[in-house]
Short mmCIF file of C-alpha atoms in Angstrom, two decimals:
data_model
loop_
_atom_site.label_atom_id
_atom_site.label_comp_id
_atom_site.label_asym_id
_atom_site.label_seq_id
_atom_site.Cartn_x
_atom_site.Cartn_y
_atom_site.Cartn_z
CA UNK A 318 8.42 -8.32 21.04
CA UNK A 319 10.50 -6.38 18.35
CA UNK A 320 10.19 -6.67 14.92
CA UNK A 321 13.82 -6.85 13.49
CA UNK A 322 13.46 -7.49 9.73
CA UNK A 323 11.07 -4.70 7.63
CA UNK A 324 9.75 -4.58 3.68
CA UNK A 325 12.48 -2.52 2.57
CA UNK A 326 11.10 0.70 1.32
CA UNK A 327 10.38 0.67 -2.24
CA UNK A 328 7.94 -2.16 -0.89
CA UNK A 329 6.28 0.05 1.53
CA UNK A 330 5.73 2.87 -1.00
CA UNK A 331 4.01 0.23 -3.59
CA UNK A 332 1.70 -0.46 -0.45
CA UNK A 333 1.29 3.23 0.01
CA UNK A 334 0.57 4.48 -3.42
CA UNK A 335 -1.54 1.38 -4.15
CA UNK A 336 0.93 -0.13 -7.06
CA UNK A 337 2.19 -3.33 -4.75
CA UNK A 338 0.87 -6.60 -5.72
CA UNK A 339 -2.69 -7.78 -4.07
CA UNK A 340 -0.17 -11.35 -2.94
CA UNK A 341 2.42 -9.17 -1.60
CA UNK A 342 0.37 -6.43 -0.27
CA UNK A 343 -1.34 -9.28 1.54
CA UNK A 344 2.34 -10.18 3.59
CA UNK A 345 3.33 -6.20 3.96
CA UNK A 346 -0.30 -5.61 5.59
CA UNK A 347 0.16 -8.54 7.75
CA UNK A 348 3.56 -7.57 9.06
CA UNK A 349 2.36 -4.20 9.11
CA UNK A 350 -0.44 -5.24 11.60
CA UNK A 351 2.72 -6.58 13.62
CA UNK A 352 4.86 -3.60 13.28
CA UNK A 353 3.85 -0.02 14.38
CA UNK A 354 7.11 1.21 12.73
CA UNK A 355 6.15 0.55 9.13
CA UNK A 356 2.79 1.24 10.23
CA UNK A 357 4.27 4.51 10.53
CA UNK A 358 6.43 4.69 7.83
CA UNK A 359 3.42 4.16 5.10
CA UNK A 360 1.16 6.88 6.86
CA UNK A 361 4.22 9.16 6.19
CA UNK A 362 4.33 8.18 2.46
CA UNK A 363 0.42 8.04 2.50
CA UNK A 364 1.02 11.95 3.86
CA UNK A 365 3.27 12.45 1.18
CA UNK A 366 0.46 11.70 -1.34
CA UNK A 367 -1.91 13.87 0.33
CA UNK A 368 0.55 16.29 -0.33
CA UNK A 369 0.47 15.78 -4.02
CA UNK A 370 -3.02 15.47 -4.39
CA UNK A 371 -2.85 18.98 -2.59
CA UNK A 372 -0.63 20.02 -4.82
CA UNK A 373 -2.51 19.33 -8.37
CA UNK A 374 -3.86 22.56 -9.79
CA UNK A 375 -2.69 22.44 -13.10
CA UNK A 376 -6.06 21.43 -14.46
CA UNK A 377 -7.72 24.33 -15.89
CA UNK A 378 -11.11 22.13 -16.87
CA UNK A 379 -13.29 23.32 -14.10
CA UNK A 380 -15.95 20.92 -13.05
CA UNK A 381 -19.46 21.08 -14.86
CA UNK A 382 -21.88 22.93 -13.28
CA UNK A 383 -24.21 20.62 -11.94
CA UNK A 384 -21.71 18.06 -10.88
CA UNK A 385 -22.11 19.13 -7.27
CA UNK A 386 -26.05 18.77 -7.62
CA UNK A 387 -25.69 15.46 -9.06
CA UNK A 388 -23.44 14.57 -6.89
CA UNK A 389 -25.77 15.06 -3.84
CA UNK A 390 -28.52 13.57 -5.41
CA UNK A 391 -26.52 10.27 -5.88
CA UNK A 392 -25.45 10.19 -2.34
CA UNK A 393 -28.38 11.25 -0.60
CA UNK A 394 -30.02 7.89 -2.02
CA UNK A 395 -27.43 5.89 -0.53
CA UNK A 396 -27.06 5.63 3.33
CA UNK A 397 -23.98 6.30 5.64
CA UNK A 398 -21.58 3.33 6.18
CA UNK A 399 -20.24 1.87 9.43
CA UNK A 400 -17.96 -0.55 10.11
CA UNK A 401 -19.22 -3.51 11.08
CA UNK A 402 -17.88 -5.10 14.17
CA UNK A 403 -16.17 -8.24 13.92
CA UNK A 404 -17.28 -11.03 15.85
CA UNK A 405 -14.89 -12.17 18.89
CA UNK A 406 -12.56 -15.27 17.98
CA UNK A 407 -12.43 -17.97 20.81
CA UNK A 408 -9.65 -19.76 19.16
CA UNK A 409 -6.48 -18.49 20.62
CA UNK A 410 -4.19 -19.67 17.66
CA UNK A 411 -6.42 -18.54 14.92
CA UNK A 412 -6.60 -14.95 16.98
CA UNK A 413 -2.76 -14.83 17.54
CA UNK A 414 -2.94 -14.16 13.06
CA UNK A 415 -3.67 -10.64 11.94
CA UNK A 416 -6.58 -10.10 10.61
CA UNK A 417 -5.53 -9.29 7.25
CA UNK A 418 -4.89 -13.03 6.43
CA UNK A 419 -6.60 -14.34 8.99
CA UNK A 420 -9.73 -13.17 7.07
CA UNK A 421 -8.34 -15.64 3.98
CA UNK A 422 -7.12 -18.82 6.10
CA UNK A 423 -9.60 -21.53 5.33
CA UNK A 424 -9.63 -22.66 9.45
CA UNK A 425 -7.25 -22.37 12.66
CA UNK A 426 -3.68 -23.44 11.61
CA UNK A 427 -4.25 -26.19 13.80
CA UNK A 428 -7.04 -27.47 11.39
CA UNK A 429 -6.13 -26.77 8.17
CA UNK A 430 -5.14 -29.25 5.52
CA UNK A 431 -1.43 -29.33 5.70
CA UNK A 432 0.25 -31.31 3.51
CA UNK A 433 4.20 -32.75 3.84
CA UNK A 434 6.43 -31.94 1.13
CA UNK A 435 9.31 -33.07 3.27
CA UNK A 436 10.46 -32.05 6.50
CA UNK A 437 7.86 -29.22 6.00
CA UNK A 438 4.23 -28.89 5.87
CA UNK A 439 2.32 -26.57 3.17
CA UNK A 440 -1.23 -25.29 3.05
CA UNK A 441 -1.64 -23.64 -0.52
CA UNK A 442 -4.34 -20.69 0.23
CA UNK A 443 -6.52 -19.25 -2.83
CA UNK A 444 -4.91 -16.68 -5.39
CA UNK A 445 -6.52 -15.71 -8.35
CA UNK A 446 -3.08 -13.17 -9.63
CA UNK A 447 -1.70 -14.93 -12.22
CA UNK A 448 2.40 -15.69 -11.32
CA UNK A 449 2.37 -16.11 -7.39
CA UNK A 450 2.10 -18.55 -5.23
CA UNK A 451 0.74 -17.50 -1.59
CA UNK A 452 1.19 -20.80 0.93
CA UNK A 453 1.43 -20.91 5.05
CA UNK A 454 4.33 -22.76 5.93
CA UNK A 455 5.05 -24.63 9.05
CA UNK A 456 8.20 -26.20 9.90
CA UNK A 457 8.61 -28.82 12.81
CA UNK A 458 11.04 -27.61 15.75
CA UNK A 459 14.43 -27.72 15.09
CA UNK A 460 14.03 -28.64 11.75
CA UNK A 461 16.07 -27.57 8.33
CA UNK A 462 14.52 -26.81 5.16
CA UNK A 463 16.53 -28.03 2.61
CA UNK A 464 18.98 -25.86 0.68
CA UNK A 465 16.93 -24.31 -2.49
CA UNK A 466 16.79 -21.08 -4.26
CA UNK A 467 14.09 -18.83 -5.61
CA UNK A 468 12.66 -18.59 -9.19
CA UNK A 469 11.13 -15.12 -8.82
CA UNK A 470 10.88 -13.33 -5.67
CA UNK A 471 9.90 -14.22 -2.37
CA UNK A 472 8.37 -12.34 0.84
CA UNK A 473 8.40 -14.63 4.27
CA UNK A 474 6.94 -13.84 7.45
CA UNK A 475 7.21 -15.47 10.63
CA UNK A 476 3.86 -15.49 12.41
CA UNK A 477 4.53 -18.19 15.05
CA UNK A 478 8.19 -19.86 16.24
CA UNK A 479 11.17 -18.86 14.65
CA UNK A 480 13.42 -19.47 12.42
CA UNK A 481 17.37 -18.88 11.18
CA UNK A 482 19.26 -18.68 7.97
CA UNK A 483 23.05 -17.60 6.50
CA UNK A 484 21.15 -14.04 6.63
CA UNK A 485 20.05 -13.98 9.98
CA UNK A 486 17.63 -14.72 13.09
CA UNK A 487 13.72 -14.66 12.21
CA UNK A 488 10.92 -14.27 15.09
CA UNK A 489 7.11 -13.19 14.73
CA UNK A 490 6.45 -10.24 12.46
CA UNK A 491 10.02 -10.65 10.80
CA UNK A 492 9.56 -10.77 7.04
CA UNK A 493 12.30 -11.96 4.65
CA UNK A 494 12.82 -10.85 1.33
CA UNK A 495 14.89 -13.78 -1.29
CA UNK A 496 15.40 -13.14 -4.19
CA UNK A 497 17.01 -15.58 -6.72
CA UNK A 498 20.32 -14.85 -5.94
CA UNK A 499 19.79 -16.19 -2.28
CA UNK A 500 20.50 -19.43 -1.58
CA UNK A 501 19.38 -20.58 2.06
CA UNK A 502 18.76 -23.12 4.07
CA UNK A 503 16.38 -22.01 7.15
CA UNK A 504 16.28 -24.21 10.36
CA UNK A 505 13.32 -23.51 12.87
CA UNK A 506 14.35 -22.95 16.21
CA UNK A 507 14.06 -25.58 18.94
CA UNK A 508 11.26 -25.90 20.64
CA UNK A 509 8.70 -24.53 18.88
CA UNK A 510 6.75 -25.05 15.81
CA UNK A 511 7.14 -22.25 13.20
CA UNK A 512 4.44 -20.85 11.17
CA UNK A 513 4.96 -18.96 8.20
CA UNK A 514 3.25 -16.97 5.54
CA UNK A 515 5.26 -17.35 2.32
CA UNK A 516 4.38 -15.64 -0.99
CA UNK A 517 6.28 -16.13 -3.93
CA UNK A 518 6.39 -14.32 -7.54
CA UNK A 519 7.35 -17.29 -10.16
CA UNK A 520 6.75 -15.08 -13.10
CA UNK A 521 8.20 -18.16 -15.40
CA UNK A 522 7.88 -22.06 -14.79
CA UNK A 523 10.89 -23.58 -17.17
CA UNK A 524 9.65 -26.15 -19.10
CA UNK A 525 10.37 -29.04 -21.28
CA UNK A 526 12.08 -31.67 -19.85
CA UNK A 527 14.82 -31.14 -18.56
CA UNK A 528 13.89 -27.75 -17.56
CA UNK A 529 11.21 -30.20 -15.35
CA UNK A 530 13.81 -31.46 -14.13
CA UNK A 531 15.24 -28.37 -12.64
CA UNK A 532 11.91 -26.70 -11.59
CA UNK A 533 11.61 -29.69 -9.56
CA UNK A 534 14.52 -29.40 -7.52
CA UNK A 535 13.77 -25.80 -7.27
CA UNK A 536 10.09 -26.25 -6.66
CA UNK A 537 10.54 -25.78 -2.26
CA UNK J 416 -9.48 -1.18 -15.39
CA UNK J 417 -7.15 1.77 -15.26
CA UNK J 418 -3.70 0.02 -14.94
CA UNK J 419 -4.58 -2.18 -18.49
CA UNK J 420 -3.87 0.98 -20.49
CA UNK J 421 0.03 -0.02 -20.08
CA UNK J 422 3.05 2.19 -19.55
CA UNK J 423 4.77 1.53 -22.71
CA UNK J 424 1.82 3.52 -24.01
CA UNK J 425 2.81 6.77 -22.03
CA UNK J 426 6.42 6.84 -24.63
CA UNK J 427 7.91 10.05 -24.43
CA UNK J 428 5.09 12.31 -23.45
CA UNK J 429 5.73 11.15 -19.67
CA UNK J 430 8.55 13.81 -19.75
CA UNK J 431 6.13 16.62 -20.48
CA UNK J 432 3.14 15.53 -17.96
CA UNK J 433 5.81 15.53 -15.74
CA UNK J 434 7.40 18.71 -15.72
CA UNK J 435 3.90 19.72 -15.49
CA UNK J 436 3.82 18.27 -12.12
CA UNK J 437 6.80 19.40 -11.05
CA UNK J 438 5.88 23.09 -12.23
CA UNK J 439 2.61 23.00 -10.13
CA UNK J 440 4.40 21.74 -6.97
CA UNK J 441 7.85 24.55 -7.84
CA UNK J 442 5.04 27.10 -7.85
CA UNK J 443 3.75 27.22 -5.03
CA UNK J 444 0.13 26.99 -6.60
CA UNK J 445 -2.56 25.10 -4.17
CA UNK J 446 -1.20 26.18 -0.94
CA UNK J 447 -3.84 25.72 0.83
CA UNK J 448 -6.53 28.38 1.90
CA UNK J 449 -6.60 28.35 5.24
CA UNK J 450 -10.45 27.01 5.97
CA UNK J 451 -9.86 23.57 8.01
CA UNK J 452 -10.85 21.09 5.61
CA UNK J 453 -10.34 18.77 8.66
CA UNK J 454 -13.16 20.93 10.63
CA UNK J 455 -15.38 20.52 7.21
CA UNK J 456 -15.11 16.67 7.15
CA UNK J 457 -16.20 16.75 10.71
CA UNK J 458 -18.97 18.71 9.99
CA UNK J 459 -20.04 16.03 7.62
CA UNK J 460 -19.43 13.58 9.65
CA UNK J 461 -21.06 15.06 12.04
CA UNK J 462 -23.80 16.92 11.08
CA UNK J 463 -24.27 15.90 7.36
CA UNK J 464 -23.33 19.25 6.69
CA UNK J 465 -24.06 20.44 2.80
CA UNK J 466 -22.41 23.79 2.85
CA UNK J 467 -19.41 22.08 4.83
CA UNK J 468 -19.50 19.62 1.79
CA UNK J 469 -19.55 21.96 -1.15
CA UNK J 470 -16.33 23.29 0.25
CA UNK J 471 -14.61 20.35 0.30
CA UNK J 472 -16.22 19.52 -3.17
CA UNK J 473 -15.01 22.92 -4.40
CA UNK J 474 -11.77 22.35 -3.21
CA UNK J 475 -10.93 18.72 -3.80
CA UNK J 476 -12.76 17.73 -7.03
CA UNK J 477 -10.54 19.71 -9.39
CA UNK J 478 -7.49 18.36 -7.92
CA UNK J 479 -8.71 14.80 -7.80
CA UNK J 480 -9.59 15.52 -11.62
CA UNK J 481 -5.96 16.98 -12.29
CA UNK J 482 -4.83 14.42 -9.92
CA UNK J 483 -6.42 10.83 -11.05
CA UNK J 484 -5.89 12.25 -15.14
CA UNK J 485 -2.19 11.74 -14.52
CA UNK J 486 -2.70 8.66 -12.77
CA UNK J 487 -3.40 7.04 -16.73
CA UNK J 488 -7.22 7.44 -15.71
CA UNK J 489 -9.35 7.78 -18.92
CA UNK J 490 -10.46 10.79 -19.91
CA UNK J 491 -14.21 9.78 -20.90
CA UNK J 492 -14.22 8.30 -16.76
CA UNK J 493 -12.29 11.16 -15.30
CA UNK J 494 -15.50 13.16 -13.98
CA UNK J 495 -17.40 10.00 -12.81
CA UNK J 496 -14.13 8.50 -10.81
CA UNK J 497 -13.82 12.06 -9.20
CA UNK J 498 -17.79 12.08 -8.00
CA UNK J 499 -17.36 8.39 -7.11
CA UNK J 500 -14.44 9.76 -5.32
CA UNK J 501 -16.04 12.29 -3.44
CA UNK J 502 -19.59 10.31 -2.99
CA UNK J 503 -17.18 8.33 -0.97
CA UNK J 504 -16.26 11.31 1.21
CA UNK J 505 -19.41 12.07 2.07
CA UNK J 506 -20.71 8.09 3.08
CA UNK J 507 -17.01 7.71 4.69
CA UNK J 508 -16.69 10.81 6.69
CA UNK J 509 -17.49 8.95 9.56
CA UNK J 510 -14.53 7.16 9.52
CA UNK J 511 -12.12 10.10 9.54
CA UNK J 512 -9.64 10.66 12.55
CA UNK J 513 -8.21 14.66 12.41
CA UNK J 514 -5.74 12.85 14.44
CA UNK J 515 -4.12 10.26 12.26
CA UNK J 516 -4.14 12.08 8.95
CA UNK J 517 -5.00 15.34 7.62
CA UNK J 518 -7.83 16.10 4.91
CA UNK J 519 -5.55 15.55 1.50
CA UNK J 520 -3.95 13.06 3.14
CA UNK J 521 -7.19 10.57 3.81
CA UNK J 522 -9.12 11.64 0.64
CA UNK J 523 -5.52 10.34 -1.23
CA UNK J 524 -5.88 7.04 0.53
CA UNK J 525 -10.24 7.18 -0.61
CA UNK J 526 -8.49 7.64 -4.06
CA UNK J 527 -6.55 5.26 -3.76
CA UNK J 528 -8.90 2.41 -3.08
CA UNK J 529 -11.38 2.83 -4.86
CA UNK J 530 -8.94 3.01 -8.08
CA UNK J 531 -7.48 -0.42 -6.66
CA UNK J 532 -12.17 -1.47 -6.26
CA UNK J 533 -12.74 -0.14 -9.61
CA UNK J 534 -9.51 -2.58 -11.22
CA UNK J 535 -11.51 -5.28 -9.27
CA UNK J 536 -8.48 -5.66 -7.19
CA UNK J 537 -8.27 -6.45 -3.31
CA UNK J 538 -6.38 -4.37 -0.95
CA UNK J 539 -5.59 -5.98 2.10
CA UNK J 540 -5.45 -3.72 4.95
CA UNK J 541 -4.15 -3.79 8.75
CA UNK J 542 -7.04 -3.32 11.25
CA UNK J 543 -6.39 -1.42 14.32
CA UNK J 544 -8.82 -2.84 16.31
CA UNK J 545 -8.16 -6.58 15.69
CA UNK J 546 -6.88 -8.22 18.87
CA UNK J 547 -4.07 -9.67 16.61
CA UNK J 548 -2.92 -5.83 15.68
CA UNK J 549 0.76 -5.15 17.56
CA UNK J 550 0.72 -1.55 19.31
CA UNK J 551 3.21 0.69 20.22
CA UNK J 552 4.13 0.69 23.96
CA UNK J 553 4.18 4.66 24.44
CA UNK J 554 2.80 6.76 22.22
CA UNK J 555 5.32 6.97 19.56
CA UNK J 556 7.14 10.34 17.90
CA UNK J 557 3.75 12.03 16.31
CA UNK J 558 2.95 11.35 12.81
CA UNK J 559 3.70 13.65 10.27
CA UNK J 560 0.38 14.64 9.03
CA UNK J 561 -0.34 15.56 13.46
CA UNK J 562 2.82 17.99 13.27
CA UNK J 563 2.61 19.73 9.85
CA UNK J 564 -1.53 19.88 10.59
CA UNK J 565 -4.00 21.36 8.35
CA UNK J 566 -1.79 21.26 4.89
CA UNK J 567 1.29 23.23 5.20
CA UNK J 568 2.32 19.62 4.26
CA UNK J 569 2.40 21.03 0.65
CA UNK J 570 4.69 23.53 1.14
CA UNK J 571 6.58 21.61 2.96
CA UNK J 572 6.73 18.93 0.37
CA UNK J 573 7.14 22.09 -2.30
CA UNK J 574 10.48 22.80 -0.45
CA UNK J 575 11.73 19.08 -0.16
CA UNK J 576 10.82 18.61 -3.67
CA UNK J 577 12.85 21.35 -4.90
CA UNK J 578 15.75 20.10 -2.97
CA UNK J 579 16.02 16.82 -4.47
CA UNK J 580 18.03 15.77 -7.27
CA UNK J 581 16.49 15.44 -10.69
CA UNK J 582 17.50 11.95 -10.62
CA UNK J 583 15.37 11.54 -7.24
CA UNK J 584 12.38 13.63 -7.37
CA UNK J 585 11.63 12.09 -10.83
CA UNK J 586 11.60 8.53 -9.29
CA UNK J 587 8.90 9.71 -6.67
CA UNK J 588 6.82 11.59 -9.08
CA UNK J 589 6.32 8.10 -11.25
CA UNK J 590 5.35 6.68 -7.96
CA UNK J 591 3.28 8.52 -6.95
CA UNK J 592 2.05 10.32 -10.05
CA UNK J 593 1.88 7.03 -12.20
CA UNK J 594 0.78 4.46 -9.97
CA UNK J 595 3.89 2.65 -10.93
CA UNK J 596 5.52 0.01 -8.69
CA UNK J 597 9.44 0.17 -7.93
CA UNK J 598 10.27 -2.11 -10.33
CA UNK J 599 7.65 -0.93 -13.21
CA UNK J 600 10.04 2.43 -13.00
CA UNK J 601 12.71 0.26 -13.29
CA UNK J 602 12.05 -0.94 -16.86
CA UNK J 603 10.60 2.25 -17.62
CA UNK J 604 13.80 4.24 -17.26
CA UNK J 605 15.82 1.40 -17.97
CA UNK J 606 17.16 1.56 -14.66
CA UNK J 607 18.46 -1.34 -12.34
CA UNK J 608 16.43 -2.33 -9.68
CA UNK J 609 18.70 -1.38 -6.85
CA UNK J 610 19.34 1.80 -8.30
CA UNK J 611 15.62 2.70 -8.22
CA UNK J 612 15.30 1.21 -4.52
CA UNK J 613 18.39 3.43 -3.65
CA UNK J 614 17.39 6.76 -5.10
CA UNK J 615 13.71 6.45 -3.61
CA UNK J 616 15.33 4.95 0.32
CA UNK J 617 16.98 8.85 -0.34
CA UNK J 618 14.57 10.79 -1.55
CA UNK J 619 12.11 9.19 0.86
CA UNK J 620 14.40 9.61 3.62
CA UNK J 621 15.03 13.31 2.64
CA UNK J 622 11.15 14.07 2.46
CA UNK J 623 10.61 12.18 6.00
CA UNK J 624 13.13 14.41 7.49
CA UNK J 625 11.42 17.68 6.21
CA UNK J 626 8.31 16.79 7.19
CA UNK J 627 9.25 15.69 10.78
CA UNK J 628 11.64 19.08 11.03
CA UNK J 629 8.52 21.15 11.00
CA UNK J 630 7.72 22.57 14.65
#
């Protein structure tokens, strides 16, 4: 399995430097998990930071004195950690999702409470950053979303299936990046179900009525 | 708790804490003395080894200081985010792999999180021993951090740094030395958004390429 479509850079260097959105950090981890490349490319960036830190001498302020005692006499209360192990998963199609989300799906994607906004299914999962919308997605094979654009910006990533737009062809670990000016219409492929994880940045609903009206139609 | 103090409060004095930077890195200062921090976190790990420690301490608490200050961290928090910092060194050591990153380069990433803790944020993270986690067939090209090893990654970095264009090397220093996402520089220096994606894909790709060039 390749991975064809990558977070173009600027997202991987939020990720790296810690300034990327906790919702999209959550989709760049996950395709991350799924994509030694980037894996790659963000321990370069994450060097590059080391480098800096490295780097930072300009402080004259030396520390206090005793910061080093107190320092070991705060630790030295405190035990070593270790990772805990995580427990084996039986269910193949829950294990088949990295763990990043996996860790945040409410059950296996077979059992979770999808719910049909036309020819697709939705499961809203918990997000407590104010402006985004994280949701798994699953489209029925061979099946067309309908034509829609994007209020703010949105990250999709194919976990299961596959799925193709004017843009291109999207298989596991493939994330797509829309952004309002994109207007698509994604069909799954035959013969499989596809799964995706789809976070979106709506950083303004339009309101009053007829601006209703429109976030309606927009509302996919 | 760090990222509320806004940008819009840094104005023009940015320019100056900047050039700052930039002066430190131009310099040359902090090239690293040539004890293997890498060795010392072992020995921690290891051994729980004090004297191995206070090296470390010695070395990285005044640049986390000098570091995490330009990062917008208060200045009445500055010395207790540095020992939390380092307090995490010492319980994390454990966890280090010489192999995957050097010293500055994993104490950066302890930074890192706990700022992103401390803001009572999440930070999702791959895990590389989750069944689910997609490996590379052969071992790929080695990482940076393996081929530049024990810190020459700052001179290195020095070098590339100097080579870049003003317009470049100041996008990367608000990245990295503000905290601030790709498009957060892009209303900061009234920029569009593609032209701040485009100058970082080329400075990125220009400090990549130094640090891989290193035999």
């Amino acid at each position: 399995m390749t991975v064809s479509h990558h977070p173009d850079r600027a997202l991987l260097l939020d990720y790296a430097t810690g300034a990327l959105s906790e919702p999209f950090a959550l989709v760049v981890a996950t395709h991350m998990a799924l994509c030694p490349a980037c894996r790659h490319e963000v321990s370069a960036m994450e060097a590059i930071g080391g480098a800096m830190l490295e780097a930072s001498t300009d402080c004259s302020q030396a520390q206090p004195e005793d910061a080093f005692a107190r320092l070991m006499a705060h630790v030295e209360a405190v035990p070593g950690e270790h990772a805990a192990s995580q427990p084996a998963i039986n269910d193949p199609a829950l294990a088949a999702i990295p763990r990043p989300l996996r860790d945040r799906l409410p059950a296996s994607p077979d059992q979770m409470p999808w719910r049909r906004q036309g020819p697709i299914e939705t499961v809203f999962l918990p997000c407590d950053v104010p402006g985004y919308r994280v949701r798994m997605l699953r489209i029925a094979p061979g099946r067309g979303v309908p034509r829609h654009t994007h209020r703010g910006e949105e990250l999709t990533l194919v976990l299961q299936g596959a799925y193709s737009d004017a843009t291109g062809h999207f298989g596991r670990g493939d994330l797509e990046t829309a952004d309002p000016t994109l207007d698509h219409r994604p069909v799954a492929d035959p013969g499989e179900q596809c799964i995706c994880l789809a976070v979106t940045s709506a950083p303004l609903r339009l309101t009053g009525r007829l601006g209703r009206l429109i976030d309606h139609f927009l509302d996919i | 708790m760090f990222d509320s103090t806004g940008i819009s409060e840094l104005g023009g004095r940015h320019d100056v804490a900047l050039q700052g930077l930039m002066a430190s890195i131009l310099s040359g200062e902090g090239n690293p003395a040539r004890a293997s921090h890498e060795a010392d976190l072992l020995a921690v790990a290891r051994d729980r080894d004090r004297v191995a420690f206070r090296r470390l301490f010695d070395h990285f608490a005044p640049r986390l200081r000098s570091f995490l200050r330009r990062l917008r961290t208060p200045e009445g928090t500055l010395d207790d985010l540095v020992q939390d910092v380092m307090a995490s060194v010492w319980r994390r050591a454990n966890s280090y792999d010489p192999a995957k990153a050097s010293a500055s380069t994993w104490i950066f990433t302890i930074a890192r999180n706990r700022r992103i803790d401390l803001a009572r944020r999440k930070r999702p993270e791959v895990d590389l021993d989750d069944p689910a986690t997609v490996h590379e067939e052969a071992d790929g090209e080695p990482l940076p951090d393996e081929q530049a090893s024990h810190g020459q990654l700052a001179v290195i970095l020095r070098d590339a740094i100097a080579q870049l264009p003003p317009d470049q090397s100041e996008i990367v220093a608000l990245a990295y030395q503000r905290d601030m996402s790709h498009s957060e520089i892009a209303s900061e220096l009234d920029l569009p958004l593609g032209t701040v994606k485009s100058r970082l894909r080329l400075a990125l790709v220009k400090l990549r390429t130094a640090m891989e060039g290193l035999d």
